[in-house]
Coordinates of C-alpha atoms in Angstrom, one line a residue:
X582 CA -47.1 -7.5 -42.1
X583 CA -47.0 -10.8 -41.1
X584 CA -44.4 -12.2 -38.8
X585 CA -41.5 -13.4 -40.7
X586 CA -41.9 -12.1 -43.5
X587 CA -39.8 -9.5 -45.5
X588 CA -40.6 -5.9 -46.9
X589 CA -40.5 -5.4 -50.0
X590 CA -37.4 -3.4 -49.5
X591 CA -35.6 -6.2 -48.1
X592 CA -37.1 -8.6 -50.9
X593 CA -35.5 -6.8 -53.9
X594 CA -32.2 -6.5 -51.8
X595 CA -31.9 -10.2 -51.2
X596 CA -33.1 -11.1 -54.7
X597 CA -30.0 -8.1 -55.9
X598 CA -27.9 -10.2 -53.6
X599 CA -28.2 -13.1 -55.4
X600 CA -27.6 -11.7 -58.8
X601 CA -24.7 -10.4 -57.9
X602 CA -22.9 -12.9 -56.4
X603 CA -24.1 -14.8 -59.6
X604 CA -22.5 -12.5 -61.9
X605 CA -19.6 -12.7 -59.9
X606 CA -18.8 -16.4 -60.2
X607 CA -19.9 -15.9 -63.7
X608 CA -17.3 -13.3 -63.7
X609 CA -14.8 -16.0 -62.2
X610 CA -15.2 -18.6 -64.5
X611 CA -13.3 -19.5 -67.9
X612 CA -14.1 -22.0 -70.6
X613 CA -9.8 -22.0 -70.4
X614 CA -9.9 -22.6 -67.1
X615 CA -8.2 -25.9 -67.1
X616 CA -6.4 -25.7 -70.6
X617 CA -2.9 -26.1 -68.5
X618 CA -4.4 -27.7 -65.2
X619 CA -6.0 -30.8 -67.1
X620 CA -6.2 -30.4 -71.1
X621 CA -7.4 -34.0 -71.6
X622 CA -10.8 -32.7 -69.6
X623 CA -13.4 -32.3 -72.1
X624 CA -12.8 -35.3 -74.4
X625 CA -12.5 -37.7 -70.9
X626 CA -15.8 -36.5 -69.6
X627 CA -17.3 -36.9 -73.3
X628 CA -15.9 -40.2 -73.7
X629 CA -17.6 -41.6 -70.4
X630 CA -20.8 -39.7 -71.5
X631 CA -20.5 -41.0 -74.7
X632 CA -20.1 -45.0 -73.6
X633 CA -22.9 -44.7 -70.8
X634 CA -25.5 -43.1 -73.6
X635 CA -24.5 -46.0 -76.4
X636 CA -25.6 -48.1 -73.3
X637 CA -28.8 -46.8 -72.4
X638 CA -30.0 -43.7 -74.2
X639 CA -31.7 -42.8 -71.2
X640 CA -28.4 -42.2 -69.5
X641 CA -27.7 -39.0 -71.1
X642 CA -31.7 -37.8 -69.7
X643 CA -30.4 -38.9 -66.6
X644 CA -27.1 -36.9 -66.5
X645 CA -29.1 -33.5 -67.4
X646 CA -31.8 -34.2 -65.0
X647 CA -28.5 -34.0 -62.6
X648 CA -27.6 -30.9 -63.3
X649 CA -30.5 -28.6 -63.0
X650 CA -31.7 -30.4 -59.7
X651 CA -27.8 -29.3 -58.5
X652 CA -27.7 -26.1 -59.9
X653 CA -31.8 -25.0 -58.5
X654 CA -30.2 -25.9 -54.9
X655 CA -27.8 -23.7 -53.3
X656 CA -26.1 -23.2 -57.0
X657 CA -23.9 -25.8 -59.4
X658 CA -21.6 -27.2 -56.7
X659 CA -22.3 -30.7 -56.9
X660 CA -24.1 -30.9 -53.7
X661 CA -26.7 -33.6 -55.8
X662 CA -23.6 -35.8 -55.5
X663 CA -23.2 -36.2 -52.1
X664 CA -24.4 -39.3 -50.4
X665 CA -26.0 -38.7 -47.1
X666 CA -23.8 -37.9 -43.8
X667 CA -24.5 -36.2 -40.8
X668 CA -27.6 -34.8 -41.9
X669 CA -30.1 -35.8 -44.8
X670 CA -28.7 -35.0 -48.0
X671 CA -30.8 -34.2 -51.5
X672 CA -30.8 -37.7 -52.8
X673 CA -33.4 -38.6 -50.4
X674 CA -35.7 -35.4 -50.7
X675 CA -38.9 -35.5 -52.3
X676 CA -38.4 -34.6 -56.1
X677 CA -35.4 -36.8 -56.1
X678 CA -35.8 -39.6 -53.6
X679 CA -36.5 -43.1 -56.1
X680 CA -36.2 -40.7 -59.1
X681 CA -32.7 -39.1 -60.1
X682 CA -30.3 -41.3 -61.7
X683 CA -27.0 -40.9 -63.5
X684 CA -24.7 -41.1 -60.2
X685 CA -22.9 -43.9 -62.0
X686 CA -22.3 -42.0 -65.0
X687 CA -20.6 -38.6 -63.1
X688 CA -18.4 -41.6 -60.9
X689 CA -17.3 -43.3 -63.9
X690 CA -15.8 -39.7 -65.6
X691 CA -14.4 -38.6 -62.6
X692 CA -12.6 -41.5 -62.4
X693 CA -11.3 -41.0 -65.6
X694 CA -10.4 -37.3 -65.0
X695 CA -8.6 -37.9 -61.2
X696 CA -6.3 -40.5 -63.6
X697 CA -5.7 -38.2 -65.5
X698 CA -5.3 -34.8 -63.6
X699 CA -5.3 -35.8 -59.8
X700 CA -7.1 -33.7 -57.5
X701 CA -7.7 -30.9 -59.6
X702 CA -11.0 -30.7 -61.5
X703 CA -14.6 -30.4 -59.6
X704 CA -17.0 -32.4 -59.5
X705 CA -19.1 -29.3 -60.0
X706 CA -17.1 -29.2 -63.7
X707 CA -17.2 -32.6 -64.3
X708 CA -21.1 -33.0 -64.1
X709 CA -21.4 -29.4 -66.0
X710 CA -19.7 -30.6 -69.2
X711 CA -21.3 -34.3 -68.9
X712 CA -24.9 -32.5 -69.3
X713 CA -23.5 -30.8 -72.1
X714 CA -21.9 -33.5 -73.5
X715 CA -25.2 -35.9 -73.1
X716 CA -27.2 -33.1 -74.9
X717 CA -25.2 -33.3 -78.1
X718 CA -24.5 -36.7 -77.9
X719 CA -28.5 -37.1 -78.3
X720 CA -28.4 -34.9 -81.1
X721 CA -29.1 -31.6 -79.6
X722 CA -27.0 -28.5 -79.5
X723 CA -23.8 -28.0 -77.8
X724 CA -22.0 -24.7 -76.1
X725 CA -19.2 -23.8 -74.7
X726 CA -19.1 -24.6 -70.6
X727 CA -17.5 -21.9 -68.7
X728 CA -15.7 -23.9 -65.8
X729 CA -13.6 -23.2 -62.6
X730 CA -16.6 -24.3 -60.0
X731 CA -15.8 -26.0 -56.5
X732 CA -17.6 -28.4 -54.9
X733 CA -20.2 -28.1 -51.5
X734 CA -18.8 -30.2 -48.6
X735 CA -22.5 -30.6 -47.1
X736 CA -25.8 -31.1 -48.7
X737 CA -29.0 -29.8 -47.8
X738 CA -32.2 -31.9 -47.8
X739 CA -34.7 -29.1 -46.9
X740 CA -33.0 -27.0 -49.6
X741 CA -33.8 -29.7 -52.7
X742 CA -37.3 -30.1 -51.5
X743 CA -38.0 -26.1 -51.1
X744 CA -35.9 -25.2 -54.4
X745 CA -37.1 -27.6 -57.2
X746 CA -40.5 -27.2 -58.7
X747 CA -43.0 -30.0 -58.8
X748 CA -44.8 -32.1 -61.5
X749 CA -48.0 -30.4 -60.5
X750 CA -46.4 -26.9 -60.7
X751 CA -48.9 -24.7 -62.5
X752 CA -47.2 -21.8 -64.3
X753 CA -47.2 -18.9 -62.1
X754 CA -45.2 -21.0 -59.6
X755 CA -43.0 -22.2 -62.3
X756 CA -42.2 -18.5 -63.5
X757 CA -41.2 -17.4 -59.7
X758 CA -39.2 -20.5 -59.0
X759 CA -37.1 -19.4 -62.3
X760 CA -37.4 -16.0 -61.6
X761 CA -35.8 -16.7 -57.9
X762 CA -32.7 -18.1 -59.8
X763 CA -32.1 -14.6 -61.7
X764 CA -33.7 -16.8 -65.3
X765 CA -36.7 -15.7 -66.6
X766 CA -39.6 -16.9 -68.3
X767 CA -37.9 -17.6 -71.9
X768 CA -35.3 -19.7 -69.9
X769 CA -37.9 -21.6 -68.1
X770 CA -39.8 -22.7 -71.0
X771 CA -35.8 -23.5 -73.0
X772 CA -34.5 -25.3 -69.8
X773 CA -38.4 -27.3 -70.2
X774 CA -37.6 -28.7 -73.5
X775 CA -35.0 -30.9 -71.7
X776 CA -38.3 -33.3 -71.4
X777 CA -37.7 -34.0 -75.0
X778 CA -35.8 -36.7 -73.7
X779 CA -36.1 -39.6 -70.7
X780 CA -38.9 -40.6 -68.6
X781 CA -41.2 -40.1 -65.7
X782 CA -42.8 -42.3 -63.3
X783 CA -46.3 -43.3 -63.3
X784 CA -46.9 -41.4 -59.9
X785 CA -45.8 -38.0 -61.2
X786 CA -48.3 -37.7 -63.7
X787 CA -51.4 -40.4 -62.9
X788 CA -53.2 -37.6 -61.2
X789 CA -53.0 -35.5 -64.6
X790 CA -54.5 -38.4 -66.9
X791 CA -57.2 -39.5 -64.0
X792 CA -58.6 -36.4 -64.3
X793 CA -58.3 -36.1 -68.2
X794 CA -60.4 -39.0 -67.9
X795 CA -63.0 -37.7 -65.0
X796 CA -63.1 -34.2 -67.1
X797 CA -61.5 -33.1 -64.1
X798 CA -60.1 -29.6 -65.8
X799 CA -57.0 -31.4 -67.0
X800 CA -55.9 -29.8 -70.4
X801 CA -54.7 -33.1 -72.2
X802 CA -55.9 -35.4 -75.1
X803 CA -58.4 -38.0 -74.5
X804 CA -56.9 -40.6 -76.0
X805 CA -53.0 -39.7 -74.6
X806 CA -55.0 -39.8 -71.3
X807 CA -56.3 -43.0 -72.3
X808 CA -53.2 -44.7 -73.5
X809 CA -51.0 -43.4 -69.9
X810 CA -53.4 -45.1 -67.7
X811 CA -53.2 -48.3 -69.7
X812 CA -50.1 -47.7 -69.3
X813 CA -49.5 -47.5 -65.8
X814 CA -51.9 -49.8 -64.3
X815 CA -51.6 -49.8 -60.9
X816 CA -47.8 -49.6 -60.8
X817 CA -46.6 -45.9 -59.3
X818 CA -43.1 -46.6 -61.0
X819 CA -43.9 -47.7 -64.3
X820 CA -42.3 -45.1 -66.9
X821 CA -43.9 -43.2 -69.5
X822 CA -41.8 -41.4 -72.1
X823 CA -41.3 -37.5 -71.8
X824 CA -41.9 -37.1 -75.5
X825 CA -43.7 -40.1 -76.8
X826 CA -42.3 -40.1 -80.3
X827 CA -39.0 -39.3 -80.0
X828 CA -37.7 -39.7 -76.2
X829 CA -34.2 -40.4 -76.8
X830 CA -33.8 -37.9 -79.7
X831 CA -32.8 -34.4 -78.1
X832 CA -35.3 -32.0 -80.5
X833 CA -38.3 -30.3 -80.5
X834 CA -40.8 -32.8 -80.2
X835 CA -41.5 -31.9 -76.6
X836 CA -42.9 -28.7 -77.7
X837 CA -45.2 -30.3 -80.6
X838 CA -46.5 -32.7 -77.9
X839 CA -47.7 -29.5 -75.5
X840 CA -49.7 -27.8 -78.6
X841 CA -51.0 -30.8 -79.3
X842 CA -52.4 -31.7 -75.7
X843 CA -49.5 -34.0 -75.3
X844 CA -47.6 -32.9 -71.8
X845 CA -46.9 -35.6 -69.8
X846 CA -46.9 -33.5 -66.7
X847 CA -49.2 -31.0 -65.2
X848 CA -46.0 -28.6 -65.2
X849 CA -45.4 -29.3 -68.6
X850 CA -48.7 -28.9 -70.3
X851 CA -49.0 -25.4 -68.1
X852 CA -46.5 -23.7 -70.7
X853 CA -49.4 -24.0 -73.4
X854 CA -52.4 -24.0 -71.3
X855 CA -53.6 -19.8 -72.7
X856 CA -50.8 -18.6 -70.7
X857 CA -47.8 -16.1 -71.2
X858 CA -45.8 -19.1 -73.0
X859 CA -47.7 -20.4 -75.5
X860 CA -46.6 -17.8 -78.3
X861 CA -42.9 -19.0 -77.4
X862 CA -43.9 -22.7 -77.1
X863 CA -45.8 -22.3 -80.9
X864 CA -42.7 -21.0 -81.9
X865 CA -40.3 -24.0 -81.0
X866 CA -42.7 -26.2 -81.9
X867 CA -42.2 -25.1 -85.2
X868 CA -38.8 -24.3 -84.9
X869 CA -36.5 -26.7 -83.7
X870 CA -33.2 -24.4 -84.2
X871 CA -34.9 -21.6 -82.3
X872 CA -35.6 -23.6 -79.3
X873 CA -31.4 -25.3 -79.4
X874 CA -30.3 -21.8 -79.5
X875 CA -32.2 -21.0 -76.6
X876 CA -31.7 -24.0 -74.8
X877 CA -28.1 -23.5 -74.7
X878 CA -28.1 -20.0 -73.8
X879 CA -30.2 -21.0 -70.6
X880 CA -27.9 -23.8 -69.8
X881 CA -25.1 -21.3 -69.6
X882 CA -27.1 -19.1 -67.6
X883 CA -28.2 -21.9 -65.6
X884 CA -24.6 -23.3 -64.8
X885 CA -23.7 -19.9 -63.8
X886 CA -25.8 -20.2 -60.7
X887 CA -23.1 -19.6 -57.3
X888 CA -23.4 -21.0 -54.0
X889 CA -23.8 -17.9 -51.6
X890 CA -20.8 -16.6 -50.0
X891 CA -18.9 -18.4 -47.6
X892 CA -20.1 -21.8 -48.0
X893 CA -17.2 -24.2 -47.4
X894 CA -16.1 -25.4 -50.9
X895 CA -13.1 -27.9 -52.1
X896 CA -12.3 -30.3 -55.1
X897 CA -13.7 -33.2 -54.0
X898 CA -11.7 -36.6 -55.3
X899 CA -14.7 -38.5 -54.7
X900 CA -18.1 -36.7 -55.7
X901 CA -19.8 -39.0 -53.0
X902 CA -18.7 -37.3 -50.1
X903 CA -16.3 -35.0 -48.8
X904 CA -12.8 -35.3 -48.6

């Protein structure tokens, strides 16, 4: 056995570990968790939501992109949030750095919420319902948020860029990083079809329609290869649409756009590429209210992610930095 690494054993333990302390906050959280502590919650987040999507549909892309990039490091405790400090914090890591946006919108519904219930909703809540809320607002489903998270005084650089999958993921890599988080495969390819809305930059997928073009293995449409390297020139930040016919409609377009050769990214195209996904991926693509159902299903399960025991947690008033 190599040096440093675990038995088997030890492997299942630790992965046991973190189910359970998973289905412990689970456990601990309430959708009436702040029915008497602050009843004006839900419609004050969706109404900040709300204004910031009428402003730029790809607001609402941007607030969900928030949340599972918080939640796949070190649980939902709006560590994302937190502007660097002492150390490097996850704004600055790799899959983030240039990339995540949506800051605005989470400071603009606390605010609202501390008016209205001083210190005593997370920002770990706040950004929870606001993916929800952004979801529905661009027509997709809606669920009920369970609620009563806290929020992570410190951030953890090293953390975002070990935790959060890549654009050139392939699938068995996707299916472990899922799996590490207690999801599994059906809530990988669910939580995916948030790519139905927003946009990517030029350098996350320019590799993927290169090689389209060099027959370089790539499994993509000519002429979608064609059309994104017109489209990006020689410009690493120019955007390309997740779903090129509808990207600020939340619906199962994403999935058509995979069977068809469509995937903007490496990772995406992987969940039809021959593999264990592509009956599931046939089936939202055909499906729409199959793939919502799903969707918010894994959403819940997602938001139920914990940060491991005894990490210093509060209510932050400002989700920038601690208090």
């Amino acid at each position: 056995m190599a040096a440093g690494t675990a038995s088997v054993p030890s492997r299942v333990l630790l992965l046991s570990l973190a189910f359970l302390a998973a289905a412990s906050t689970a456990a601990a959280l309430s959708t009436k968790y702040y029915d008497k502590r602050c009843p004006a919650l839900q419609p004050t987040v969706r109404f900040a939501v709300a204004r910031a999507v009428a402003a730029d549909p790809n607001a609402g892309a941007a607030v969900l992109r928030l949340f599972f990039h918080d939640c796949f490091v070190n649980g939902c405790d709006a560590s994302v949030l937190l502007d660097d400090g002492a150390a490097p914090g996850e704004k600055g890591a790799g899959p983030n750095a240039n990339s995540l946006r949506g800051y605005e919108v989470i400071d603009a519904a606390k605010a609202a919420v501390e008016a209205a219930c001083p210190g005593a909703v997370s920002c770990a809540d706040v950004l929870a319902l606001a993916a929800r809320d952004a979801v529905s607002l661009l027509g997709g489903p809606s669920w009920n948020v369970r609620l009563g998270r806290r929020d992570a005084r410190a951030a953890s650089r090293d953390a975002a860029n070990a935790n959060l999958p890549g654009p050139g993921s392939g699938l068995p890599a996707l299916v472990a990083a899922f799996r590490a988080k207690g999801l599994s495969a059906r809530d990988m390819t669910a939580l995916s079809g948030a790519h139905t809305v927003g946009r990517a930059r030029c350098a996350t997928f320019r590799a993927r329609a290169s090689a389209g073009a060099a027959g370089g293995g790539e499994a993509i449409n000519a002429t979608f290869a064609a059309e994104l390297r017109g489209a990006c020139g020689g410009a690493d930040g120019a955007l390309a649409p997740l779903d090129a016919v509808t990207p600020d409609a939340f619906d199962n377009g994403y999935f058509r756009g995979l069977v068809e050769r469509r995937g903007l990214l490496h990772s995406d195209q992987e969940l039809f590429s021959g593999g264990s996904q592509d009956t599931l991926v046939r089936r939202y693509a055909r499906d729409g209210a199959a793939f919502s159902a799903d969707f918010a299903k894994a959403m819940v399960r997602m938001g139920n992610l914990a940060p491991a025991p005894g990490t210093p947690l509060e209510v932050r008033v400002n989700c920038r930095r601690p208090n």
